[in-house]
Coordinates of C-alpha atoms in Angstrom, one line a residue:
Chain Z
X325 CA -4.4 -14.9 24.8
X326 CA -6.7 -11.9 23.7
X327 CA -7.3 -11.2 20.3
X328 CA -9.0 -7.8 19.0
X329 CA -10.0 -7.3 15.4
X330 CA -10.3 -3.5 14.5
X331 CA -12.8 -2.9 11.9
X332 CA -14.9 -0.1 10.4
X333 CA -12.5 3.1 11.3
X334 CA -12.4 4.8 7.9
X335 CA -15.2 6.8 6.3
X336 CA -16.7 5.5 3.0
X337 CA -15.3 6.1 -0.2
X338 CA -18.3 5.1 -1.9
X339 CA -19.6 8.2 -0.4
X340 CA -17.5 10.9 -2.0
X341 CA -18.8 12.0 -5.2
X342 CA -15.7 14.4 -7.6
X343 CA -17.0 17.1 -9.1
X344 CA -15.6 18.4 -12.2
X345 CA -13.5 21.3 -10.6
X346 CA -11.5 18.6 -8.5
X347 CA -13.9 19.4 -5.2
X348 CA -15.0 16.7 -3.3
X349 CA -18.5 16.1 -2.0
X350 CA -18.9 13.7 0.9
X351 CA -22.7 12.5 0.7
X352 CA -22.1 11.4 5.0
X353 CA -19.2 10.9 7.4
X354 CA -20.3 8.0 8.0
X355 CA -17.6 5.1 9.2
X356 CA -17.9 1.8 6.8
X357 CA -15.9 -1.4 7.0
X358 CA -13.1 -1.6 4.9
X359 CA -12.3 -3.5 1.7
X360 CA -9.8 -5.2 4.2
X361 CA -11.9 -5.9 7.2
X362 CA -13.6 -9.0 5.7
X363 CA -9.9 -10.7 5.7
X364 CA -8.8 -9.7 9.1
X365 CA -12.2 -10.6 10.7
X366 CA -11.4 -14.5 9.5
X367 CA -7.7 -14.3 10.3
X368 CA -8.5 -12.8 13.7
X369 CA -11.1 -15.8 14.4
X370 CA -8.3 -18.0 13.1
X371 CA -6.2 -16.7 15.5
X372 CA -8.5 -16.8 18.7
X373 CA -9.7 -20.4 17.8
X374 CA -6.5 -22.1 17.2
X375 CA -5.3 -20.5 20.7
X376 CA -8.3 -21.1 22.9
X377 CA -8.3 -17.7 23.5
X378 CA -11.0 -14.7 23.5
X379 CA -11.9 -12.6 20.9
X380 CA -13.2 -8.9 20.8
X381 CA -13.9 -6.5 18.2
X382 CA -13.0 -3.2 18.4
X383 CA -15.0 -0.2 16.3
X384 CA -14.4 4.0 16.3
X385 CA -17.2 6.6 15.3
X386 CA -20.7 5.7 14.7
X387 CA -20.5 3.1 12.3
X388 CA -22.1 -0.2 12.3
X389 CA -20.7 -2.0 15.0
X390 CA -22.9 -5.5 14.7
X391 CA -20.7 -5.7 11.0
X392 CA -18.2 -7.9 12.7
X393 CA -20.3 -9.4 14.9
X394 CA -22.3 -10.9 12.4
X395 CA -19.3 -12.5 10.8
X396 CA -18.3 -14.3 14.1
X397 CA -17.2 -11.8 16.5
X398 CA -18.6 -12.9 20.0
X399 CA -18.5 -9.3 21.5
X400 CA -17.6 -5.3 20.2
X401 CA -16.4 -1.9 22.0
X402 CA -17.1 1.0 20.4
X403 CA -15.5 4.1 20.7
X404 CA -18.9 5.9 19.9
X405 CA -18.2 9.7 19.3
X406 CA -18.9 10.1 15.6
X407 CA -16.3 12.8 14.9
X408 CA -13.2 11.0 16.5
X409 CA -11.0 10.6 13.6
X410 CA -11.8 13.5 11.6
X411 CA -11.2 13.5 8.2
X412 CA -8.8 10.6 8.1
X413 CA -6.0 12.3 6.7
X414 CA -3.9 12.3 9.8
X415 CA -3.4 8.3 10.2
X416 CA -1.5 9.0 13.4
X417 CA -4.7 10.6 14.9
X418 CA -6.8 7.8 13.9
X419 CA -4.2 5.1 15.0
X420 CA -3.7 7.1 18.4
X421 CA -7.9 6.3 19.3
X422 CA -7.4 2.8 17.9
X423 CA -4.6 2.3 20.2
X424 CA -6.4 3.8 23.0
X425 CA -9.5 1.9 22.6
X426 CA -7.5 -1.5 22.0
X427 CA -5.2 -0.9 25.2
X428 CA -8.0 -0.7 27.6
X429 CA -8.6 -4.3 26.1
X430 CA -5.3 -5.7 27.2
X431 CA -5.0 -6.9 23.9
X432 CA -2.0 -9.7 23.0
X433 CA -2.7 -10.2 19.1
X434 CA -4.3 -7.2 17.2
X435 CA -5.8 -7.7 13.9
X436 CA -6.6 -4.8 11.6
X437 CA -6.9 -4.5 7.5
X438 CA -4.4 -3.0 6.2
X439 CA -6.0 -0.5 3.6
X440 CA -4.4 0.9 0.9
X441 CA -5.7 4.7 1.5
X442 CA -4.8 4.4 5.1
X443 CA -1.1 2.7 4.5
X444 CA 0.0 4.4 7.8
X445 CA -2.7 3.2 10.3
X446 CA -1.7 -0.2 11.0
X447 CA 1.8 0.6 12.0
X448 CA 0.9 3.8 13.5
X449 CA -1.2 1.7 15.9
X450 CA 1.2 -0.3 16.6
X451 CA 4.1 2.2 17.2
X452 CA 1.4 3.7 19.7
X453 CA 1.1 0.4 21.8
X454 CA 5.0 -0.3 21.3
X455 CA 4.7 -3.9 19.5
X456 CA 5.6 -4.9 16.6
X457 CA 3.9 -5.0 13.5
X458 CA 3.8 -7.4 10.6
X459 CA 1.9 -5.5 7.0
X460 CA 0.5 -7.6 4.2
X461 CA -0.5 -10.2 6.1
X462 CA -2.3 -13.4 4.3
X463 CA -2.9 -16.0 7.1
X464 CA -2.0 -16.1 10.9
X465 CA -2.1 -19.1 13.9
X466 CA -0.9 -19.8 17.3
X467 CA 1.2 -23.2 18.6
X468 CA 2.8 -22.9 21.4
X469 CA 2.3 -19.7 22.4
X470 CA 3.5 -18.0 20.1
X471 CA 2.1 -16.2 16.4
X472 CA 2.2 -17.9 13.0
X473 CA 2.0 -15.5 10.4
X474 CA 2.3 -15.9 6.6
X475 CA 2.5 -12.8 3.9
X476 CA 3.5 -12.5 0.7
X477 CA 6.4 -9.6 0.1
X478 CA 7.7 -9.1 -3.8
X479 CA 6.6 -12.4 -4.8
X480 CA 8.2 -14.2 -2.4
X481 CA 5.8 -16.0 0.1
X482 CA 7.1 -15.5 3.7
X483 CA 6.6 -17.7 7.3
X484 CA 7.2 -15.5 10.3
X485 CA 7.2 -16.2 14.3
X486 CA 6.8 -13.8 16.5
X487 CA 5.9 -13.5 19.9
X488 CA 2.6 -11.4 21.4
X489 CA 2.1 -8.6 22.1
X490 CA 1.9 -8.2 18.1
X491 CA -0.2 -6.0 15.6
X492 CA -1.2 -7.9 12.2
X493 CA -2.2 -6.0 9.1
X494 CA -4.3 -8.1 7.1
X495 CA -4.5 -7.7 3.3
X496 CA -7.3 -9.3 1.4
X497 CA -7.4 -11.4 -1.1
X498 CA -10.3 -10.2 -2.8
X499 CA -13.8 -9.3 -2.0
X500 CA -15.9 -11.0 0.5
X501 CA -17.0 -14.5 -1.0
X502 CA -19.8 -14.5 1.1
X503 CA -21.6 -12.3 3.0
X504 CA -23.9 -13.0 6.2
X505 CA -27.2 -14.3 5.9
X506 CA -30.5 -13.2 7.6
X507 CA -29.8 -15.5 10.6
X508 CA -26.1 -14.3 11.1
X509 CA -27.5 -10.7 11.2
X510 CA -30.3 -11.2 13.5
X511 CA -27.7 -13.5 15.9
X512 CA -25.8 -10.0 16.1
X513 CA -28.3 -7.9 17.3
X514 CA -27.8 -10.1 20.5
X515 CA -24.5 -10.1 20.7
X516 CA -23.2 -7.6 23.0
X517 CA -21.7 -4.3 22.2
X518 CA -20.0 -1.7 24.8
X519 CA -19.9 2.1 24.0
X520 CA -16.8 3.9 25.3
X521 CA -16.9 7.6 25.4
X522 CA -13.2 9.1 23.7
X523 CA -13.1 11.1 27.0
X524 CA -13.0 7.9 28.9
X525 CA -9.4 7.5 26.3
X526 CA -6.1 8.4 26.9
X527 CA -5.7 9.9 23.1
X528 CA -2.4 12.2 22.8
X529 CA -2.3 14.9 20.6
X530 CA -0.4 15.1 17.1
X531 CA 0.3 18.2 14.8
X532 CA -2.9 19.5 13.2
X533 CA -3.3 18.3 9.7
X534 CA -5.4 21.0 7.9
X535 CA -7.0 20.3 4.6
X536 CA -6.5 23.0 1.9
X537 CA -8.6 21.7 -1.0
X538 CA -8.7 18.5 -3.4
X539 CA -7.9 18.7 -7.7
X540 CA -7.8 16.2 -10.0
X541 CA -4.7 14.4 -11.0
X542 CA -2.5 16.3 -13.6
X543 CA -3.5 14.9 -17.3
X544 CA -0.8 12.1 -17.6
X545 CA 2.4 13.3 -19.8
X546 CA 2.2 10.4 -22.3
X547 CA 3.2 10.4 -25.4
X548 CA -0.3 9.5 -27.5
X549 CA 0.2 7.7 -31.0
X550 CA -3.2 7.8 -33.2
X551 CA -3.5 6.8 -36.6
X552 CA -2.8 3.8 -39.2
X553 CA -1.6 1.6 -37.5
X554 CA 1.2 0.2 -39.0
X555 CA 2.7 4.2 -38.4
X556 CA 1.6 3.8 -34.6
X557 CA 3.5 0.7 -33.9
X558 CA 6.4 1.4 -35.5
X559 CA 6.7 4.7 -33.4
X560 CA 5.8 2.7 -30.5
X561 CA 8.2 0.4 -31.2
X562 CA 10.8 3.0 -31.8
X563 CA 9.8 5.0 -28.4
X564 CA 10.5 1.9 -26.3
X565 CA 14.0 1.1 -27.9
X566 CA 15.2 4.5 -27.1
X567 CA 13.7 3.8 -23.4
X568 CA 16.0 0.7 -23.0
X569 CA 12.9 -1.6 -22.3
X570 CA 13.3 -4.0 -25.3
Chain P
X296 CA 13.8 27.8 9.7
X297 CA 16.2 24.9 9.0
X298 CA 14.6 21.3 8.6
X299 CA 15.3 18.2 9.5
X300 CA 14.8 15.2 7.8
X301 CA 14.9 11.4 8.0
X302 CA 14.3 9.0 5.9
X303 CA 13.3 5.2 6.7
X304 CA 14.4 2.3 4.6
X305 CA 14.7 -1.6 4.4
X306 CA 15.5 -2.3 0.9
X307 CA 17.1 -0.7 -1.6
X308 CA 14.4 -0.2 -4.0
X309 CA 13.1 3.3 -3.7
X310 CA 15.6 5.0 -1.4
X311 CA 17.0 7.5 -4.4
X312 CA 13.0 8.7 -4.5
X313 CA 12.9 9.4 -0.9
X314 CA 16.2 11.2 -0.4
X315 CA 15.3 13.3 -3.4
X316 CA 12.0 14.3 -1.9
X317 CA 13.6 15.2 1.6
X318 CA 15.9 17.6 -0.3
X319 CA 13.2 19.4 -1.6
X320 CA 12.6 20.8 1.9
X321 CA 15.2 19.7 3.9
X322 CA 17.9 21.4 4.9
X323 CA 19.9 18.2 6.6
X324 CA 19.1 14.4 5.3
X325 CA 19.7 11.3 7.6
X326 CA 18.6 7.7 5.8
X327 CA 18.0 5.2 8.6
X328 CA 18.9 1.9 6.8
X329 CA 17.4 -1.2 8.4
X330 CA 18.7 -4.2 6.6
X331 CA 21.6 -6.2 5.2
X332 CA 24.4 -4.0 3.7
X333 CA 23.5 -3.8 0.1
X334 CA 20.3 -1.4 1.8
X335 CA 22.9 0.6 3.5
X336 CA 24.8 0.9 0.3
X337 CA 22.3 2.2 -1.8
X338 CA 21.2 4.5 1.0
X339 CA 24.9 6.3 1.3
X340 CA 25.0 6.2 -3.1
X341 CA 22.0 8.3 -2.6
X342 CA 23.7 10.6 -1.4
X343 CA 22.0 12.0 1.8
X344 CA 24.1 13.7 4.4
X345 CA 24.2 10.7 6.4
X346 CA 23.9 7.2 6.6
X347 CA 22.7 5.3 10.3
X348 CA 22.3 1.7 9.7
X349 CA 20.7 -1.3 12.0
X350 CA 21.9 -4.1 10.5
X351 CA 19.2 -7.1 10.9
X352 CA 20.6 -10.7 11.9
X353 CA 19.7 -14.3 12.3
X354 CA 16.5 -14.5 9.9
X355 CA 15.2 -11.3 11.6
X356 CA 13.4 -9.1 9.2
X357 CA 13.4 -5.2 9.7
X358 CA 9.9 -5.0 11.4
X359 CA 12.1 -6.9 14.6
X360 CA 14.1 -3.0 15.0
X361 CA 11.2 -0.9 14.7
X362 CA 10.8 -0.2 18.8
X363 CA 14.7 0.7 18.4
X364 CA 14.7 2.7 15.8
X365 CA 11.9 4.5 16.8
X366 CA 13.8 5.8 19.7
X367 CA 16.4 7.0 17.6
X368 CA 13.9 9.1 15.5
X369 CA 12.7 10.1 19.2
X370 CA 16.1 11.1 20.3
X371 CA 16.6 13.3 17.1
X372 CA 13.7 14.6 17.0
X373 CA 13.0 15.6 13.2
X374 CA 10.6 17.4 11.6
X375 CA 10.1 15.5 8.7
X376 CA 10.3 11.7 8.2
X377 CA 9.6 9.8 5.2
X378 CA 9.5 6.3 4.1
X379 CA 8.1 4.4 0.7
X380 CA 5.4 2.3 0.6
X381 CA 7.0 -1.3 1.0
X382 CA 5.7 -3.0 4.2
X383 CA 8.9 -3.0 6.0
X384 CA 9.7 0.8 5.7
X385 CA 6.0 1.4 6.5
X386 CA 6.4 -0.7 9.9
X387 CA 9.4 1.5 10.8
X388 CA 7.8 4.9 9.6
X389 CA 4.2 4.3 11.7
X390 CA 6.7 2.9 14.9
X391 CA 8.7 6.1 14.1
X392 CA 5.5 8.5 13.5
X393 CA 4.2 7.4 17.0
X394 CA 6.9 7.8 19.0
X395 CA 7.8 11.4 17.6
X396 CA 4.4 12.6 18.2
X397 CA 4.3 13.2 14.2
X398 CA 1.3 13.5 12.2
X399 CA 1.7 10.8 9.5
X400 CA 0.2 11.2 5.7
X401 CA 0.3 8.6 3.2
X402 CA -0.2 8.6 -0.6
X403 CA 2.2 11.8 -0.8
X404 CA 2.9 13.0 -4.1
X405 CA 4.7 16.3 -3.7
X406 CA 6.3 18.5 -0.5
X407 CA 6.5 22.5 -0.3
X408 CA 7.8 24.2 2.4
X409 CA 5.1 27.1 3.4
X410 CA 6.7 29.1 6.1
X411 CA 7.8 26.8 9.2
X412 CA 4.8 24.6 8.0
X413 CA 4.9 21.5 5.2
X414 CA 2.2 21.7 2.3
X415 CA 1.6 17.8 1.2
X416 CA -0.2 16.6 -1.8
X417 CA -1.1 13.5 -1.6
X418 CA -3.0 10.8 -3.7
X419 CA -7.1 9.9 -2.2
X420 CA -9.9 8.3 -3.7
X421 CA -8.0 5.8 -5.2
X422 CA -6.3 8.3 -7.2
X423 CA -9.1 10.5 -8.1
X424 CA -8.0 13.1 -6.3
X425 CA -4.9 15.3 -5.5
X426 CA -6.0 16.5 -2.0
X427 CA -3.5 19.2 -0.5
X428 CA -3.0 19.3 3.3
X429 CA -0.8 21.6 5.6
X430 CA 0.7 20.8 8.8
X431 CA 2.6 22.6 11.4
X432 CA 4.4 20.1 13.2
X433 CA 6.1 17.7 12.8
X434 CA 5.1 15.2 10.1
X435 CA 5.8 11.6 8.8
X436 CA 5.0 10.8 5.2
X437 CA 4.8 8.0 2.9
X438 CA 6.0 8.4 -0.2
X439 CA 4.2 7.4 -3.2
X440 CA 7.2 7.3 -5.5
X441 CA 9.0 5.4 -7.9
X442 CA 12.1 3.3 -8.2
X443 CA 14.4 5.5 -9.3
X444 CA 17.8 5.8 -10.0
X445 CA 20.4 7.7 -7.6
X446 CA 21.5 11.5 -8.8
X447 CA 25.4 11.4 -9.5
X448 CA 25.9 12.2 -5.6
X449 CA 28.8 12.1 -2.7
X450 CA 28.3 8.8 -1.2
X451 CA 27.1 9.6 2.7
X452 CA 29.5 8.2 5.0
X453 CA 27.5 5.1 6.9
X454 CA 27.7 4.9 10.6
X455 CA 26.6 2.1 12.6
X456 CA 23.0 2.6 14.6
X457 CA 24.4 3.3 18.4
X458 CA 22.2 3.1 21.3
X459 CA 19.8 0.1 22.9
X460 CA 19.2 -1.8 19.5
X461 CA 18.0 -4.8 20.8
X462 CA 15.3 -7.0 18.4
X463 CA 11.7 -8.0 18.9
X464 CA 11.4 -11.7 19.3
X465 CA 10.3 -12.0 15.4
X466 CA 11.8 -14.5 13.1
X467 CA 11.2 -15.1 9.5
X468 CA 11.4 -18.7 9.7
X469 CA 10.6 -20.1 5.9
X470 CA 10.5 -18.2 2.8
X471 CA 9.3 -19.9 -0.9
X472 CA 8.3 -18.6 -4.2
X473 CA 5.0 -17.7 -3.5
X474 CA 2.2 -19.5 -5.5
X475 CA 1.2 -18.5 -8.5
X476 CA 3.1 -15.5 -10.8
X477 CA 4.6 -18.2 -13.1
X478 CA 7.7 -16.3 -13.6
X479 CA 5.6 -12.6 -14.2
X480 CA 7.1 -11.6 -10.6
X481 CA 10.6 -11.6 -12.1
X482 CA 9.7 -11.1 -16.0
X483 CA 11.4 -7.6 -17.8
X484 CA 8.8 -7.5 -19.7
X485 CA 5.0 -8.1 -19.4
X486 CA 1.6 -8.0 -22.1
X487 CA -1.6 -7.5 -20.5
X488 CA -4.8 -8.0 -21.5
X489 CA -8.3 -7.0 -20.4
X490 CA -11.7 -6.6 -21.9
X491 CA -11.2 -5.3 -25.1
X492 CA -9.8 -9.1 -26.3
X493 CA -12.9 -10.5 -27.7
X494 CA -12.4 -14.3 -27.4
X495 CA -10.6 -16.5 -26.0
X496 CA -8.9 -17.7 -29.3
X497 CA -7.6 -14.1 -30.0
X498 CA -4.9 -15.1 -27.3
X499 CA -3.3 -16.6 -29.9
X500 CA -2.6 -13.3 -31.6
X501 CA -2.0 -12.0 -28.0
X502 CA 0.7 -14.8 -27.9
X503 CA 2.4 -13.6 -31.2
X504 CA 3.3 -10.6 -29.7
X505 CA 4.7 -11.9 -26.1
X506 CA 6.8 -14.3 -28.0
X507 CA 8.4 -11.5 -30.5
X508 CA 8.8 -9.2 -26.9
X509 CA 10.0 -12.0 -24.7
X510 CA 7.7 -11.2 -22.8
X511 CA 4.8 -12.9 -20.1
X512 CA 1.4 -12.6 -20.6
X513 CA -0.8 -11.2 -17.6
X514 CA -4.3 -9.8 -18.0
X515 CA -7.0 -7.7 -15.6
X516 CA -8.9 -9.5 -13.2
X517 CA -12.6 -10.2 -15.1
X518 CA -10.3 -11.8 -17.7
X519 CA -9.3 -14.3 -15.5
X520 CA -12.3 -14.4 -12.7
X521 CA -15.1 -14.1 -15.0
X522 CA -13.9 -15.4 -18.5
X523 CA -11.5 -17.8 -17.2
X524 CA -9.2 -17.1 -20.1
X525 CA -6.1 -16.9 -18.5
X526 CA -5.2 -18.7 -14.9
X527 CA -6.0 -17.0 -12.2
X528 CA -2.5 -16.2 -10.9
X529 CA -1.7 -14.4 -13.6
X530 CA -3.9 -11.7 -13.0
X531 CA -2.5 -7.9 -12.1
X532 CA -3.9 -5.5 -10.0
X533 CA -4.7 -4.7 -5.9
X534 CA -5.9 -8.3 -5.3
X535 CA -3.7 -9.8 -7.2
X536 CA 0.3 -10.2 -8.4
X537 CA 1.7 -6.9 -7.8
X538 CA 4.9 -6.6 -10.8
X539 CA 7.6 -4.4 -11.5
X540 CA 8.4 -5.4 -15.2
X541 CA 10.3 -2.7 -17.0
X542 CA 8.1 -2.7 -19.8
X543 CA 4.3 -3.2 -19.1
X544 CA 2.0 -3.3 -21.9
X545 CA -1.6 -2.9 -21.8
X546 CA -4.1 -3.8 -24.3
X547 CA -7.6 -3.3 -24.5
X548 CA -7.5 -2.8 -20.5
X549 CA -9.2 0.2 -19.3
X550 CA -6.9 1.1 -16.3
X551 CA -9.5 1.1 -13.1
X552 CA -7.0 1.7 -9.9
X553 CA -7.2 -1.4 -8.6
X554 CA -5.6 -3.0 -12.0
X555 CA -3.0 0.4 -11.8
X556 CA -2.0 -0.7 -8.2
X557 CA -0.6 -3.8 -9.8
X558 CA 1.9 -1.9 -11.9
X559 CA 2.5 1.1 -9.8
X560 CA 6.4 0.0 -9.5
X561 CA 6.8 -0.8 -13.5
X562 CA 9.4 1.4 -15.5
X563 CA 7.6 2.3 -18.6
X564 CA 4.0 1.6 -19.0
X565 CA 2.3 1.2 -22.8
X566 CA -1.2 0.8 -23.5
X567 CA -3.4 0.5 -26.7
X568 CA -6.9 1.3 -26.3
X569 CA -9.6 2.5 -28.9
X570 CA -10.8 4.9 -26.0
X571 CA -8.8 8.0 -26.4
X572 CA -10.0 8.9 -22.8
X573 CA -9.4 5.5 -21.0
X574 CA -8.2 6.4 -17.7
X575 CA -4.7 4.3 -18.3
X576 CA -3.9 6.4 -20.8
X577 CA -3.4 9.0 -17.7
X578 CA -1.1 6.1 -15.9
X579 CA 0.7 5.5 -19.3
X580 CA 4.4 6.7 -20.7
X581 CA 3.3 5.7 -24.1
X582 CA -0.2 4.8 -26.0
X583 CA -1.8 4.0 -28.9
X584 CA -5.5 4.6 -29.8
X585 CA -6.3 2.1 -32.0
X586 CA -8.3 -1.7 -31.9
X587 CA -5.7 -4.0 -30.5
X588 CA -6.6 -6.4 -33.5
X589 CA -5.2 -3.9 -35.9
X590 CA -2.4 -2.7 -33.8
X591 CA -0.8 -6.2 -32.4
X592 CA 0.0 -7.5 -36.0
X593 CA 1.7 -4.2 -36.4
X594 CA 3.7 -4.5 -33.1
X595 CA 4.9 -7.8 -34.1
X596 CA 5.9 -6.9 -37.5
X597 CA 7.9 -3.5 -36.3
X598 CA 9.7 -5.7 -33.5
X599 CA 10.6 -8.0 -36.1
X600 CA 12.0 -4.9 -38.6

């Protein structure tokens, strides 16, 4: 079995600053990795060791593509033109080039994070190589042939088999416990990485998305209770009895 | 121009949202319902003009009909589909959003029709920003909505999904109470608390106040990763348990988005913070400014009036 881990397709949040009017400034376009990509990195290697099988990263735009290799990754493709998911806002555009770079892998198990400002990519990507999909995923392994996955929906931790082709969504846990050291970074640099042209991509088209401008959030309608405080909680208290919530 | 829409849904939680979204620019309002019955049910009590449901079978979960349903969506060709945020209903909407040859836009907060064209806003920067989009074809969105209950509506007749509806080979084969939660998955009503407790003996005060509300006690995650205060799986927020209490109480918690994702299903949301301007007063149904160590005593003695 193949296995492809997706990584570093979105642009950097860290790198949009909001101004005061709403407006965003973005300081670069530059593609990061994502606050998911740690977790799918180490349940794609999971995946590839317990089958035997090989294991390829998969990058868009000009980002860093020696990120995953550096956490374990043996080899990467990179999709290299730097505009080829625009803003980001259309998550069917973006899942479109993802599907068309990890296709002309032959990909059986796909691993991607599955990022909260991007909810739609993941099964966008897969709806655009026809497998299934699993979201929220925790933990994934092959026996027999066929894909372990575990994921945890409305408290309820789930076991699911399913058989490849499949796209997995990984969520993370929390941030990356450790990050690579000098060693892992300069065993990267040899590690090979292939640049594929979009052109080279068979990317269809989707509706334009156009952006018309950013605000802030609406001030929140809540009811604000200042004073002593013995006055405060009482109306507090009162506010939530007539809501039904005591 | 008249609009189609559809909606896509796997549980029953969120559906009266959706369809009420869809009617804002929809003309005509199809729920595909992929699931047992009761997620039919509450589809048709929403009252859209139709119900189609794919009803899921031997430990298959709803991600096993998205190829199927898909191809419906295909078939009808809609301009507008829309799903909530839950992981099923997003497996069906990006299946869905592919096929159709849709744009697809998630975090969406409100829908305007402009002409033949749909004006989204929709949620970015971790809630920062409202950015405001425009698309001219068709679209798939995910709605970032709330459980709500269903208008007083005509129940939509439910017809069975027709066509090739065969299943992926995907099985959910065990299912337990996942670790951690300690009974805050399922609790009504739920006290928080972040950096604005002190010490760790202040919990005790803390604990006055979940005992005289019934409620659990959660927390932020540096109260529980860096102090160690409170176990670990009772902290709230992206990373960790995700609740939908119907009362959620914060004190002395700031309200950074990745503690807000935690609650973003809860009914009514409280906080007390001495910071008139911290941010989950903007999240918040109710608040109190004021030092939790004033206002907690008063809490308990006005629950027990």
């Amino acid at each position: 079995m193949r296995t492809v881990v997706v990584y570093t397709w979105a642009r950097d949040p860290g790198a949009a600053t909001v101004r005061g009017d709403g407006s965003v400034e973005w300081r670069n376009q530059k593609l990061v990795a994502g606050e998911d990509d740690h977790a799918a990195v180490a349940v794609a290697r999971q995946v590839a060791e317990a089958d035997g099988g090989d294991l390829v990263g998969v990058t868009v735009g000009g980002g860093d593509a020696s990120w995953a290799l550096a956490r374990g990754v043996p080899a990467a493709v990179q999709v290299a033109d730097a505009a080829v998911v625009g803003d980001g806002t259309d998550q069917a555009r973006t899942a479109a080039v993802l599907a068309a770079a990890v296709r002309a892998q032959g990909a059986d198990v796909v691993v991607i994070g599955d990022a909260e400002e991007h909810a739609g990519v993941p099964a966008a990507l897969a709806g655009h190589l026809g497998a299934p999909v699993l979201l929220g995923v925790s933990a994934a392994t092959v026996s027999g042939g066929r894909v372990q996955v575990t994921r945890t929906v409305d408290g309820t931790e789930q076991t699911l088999e399913v058989a490849a082709p499949v796209v997995l969504a990984v969520a993370a846990a929390g941030p990356e416990e450790k990050a690579p050291g000098m060693k892992e970074l300069l065993a990267a640099r040899k590690r090979p990485v292939t640049s594929v042209p979009l052109a080279d991509l068979d990317v269809p088209t989707t509706a334009d998305v156009v952006a018309t401008g950013t605000r802030l959030p609406d001030a929140g309608d809540a009811r604000i209770f200042t004073g002593d405080p013995a006055d405060t909680a009482a109306a507090l208290v009162a506010a939530l009895r007539a809501e039904g919530v005591l | 121009m008249s609009r189609e829409a559809w909606a896509l849904v796997a549980a029953p939680r969120q559906v009266a949202a959706t369809v009420r979204t869809a009617r804002t620019v929809a003309d005509r309002v199809t729920v595909l319902a992929v699931g047992p019955r009761e997620v039919a049910d509450a589809a048709s009590a929403a009252g859209p003009d139709r119900v189609l449901w794919a009803e899921t079978a031997d430990g298959r979960p709803a991600e096993a009909l998205t190829v199927p349903v898909a191809d419906a969506v295909a078939a009808a060709a809609p301009d507008l589909l829309l799903a909530a945020g839950d992981p099923a209903a997003r497996a069906l909407l990006g299946a869905a959003a592919a096929r159709r040859g849709a744009a697809l836009v998630s975090g969406m907060l409100a829908l305007r029709a402009d002409g033949d064209a749909l004006s989204i806003d929709r949620t970015a920067l971790d809630g920062e920003v409202v950015a405001t989009v425009t698309v001219a074809g068709p679209v798939a969105v995910l709605v970032d909505g709330d459980d709500e209950p269903a208008d007083a509506a005509t129940p939509a007749p439910v017809e069975p999904l027709t066509g090739q509806v065969a299943p992926a080979d995907l099985v959910l084969t065990a299912t337990r109470a996942a670790e951690g939660g300690s009974g805050l998955y399922d609790a009504a009503r739920v006290v928080s608390i972040g950096r604005g407790v002190k010490a760790k003996d202040d919990l005790a005060l803390v604990e006055q106040l979940t005992a005289a509300l019934d409620a659990e006690l959660a927390c932020s995650m540096p109260v529980a990763d860096d102090l160690g205060w409170v176990p670990k799986d009772r902290y709230v927020g992206r990373s960790g348990q995700k609740i939908a209490p119907r009362l959620y109480l914060a004190l002395g918690i700031a309200g950074m988005p990745q503690h807000m994702e935690g609650i973003r299903d809860a009914k009514v949301v409280a906080a007390v913070n001495t910071d008139p301007d911290a941010p989950v007063f903007r999240a918040a149904d109710y608040g109190i400014v004021g030092d939790l160590y004033e206002v907690v005593p008063a809490l308990v003695a006005a629950l027990g009036s």
